[in-house]
XYZ file of C-alpha atoms in Angstrom:
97
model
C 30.057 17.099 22.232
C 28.067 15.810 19.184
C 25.859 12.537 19.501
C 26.955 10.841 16.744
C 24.095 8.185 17.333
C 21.425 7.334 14.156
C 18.092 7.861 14.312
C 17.336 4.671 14.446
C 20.132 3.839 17.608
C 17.851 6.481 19.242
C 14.640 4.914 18.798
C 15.542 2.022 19.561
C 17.369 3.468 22.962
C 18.967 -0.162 23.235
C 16.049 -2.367 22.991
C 16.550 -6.074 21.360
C 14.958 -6.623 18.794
C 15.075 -9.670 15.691
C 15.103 -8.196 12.050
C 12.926 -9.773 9.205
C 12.730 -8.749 6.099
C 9.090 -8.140 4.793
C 8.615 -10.680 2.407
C 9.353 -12.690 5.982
C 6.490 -11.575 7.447
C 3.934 -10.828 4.488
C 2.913 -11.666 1.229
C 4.434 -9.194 -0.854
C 2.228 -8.909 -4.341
C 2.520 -6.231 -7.283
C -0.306 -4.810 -8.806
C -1.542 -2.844 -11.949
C -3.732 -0.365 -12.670
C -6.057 -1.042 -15.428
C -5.589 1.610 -18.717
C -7.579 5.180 -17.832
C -8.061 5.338 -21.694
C -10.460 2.058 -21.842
C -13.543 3.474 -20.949
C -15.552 0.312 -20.351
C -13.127 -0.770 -17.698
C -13.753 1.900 -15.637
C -17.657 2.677 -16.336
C -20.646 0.560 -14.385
C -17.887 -1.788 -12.875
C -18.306 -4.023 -10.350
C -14.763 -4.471 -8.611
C -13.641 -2.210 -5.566
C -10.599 -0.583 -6.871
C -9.022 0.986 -3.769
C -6.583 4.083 -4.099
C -4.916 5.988 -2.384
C -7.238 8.407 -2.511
C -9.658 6.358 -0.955
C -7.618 6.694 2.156
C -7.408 10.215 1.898
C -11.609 10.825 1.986
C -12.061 7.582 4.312
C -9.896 6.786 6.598
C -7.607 3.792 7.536
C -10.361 1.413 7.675
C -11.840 0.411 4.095
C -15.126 -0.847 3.541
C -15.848 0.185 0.055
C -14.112 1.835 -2.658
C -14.767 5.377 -3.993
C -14.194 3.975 -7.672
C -15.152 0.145 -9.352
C -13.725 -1.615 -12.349
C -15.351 -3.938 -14.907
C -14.377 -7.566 -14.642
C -12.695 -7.192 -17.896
C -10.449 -4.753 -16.707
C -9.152 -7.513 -14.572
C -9.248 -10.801 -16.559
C -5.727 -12.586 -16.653
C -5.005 -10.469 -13.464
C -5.421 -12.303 -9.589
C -7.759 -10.359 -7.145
C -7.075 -10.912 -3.654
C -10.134 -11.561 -1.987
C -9.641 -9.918 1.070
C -6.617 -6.523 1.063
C -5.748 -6.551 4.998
C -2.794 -4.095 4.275
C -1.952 -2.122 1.440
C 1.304 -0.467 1.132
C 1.712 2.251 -1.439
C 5.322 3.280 -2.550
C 6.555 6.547 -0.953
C 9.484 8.628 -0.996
C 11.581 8.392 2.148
C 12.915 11.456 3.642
C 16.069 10.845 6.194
C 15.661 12.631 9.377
C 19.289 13.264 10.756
C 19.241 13.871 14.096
């Protein structure tokens, strides 16, 4: 006999729980990244510009960025002054069970 339950019906194994959507429970903000081809925005700057990459040779825990931006590269733009979580977009792959 197949179990035709989802994925998620088996994680959850029954458990209650309340659905939000994210903007719910964060702030959602999009960003930019600053134009590779202006050199001065990306040479001697002073602004952590976190990556994913950053991730990659750091950790999950960021202290400081593995590249900086100039403060031109950023004018008209809104820094946040403190990044608690950052999501980067990802292709989702459906596990069928």
């Amino acid at each position: 006999m197949k179990n035709n339950r989802t994925f998620l019906e088996k994680l959850l194994d029954g458990a209650e729980v309340e659905w939000k959507t994210l903007d719910e429970i964060f702030h959602l903000k999009n960003g930019y990244t600053p134009s590779k081809g202006v050199k001065e925005y990306w040479e001697n700057g002073s602004i952590p510009w976190f990556r994913m990459e950053d991730i990659r040779e750091n950790g999950r825990i960021l202290n400081t960025a593995l590249q900086k931006v100039s403060e031109s590269a950023v004018k008209g733009g809104k820094l946040s002054p403190q990044i608690q979580l950052l999501l980067q977009p990802l292709q989702l792959l459906v596990n069928t069970l």
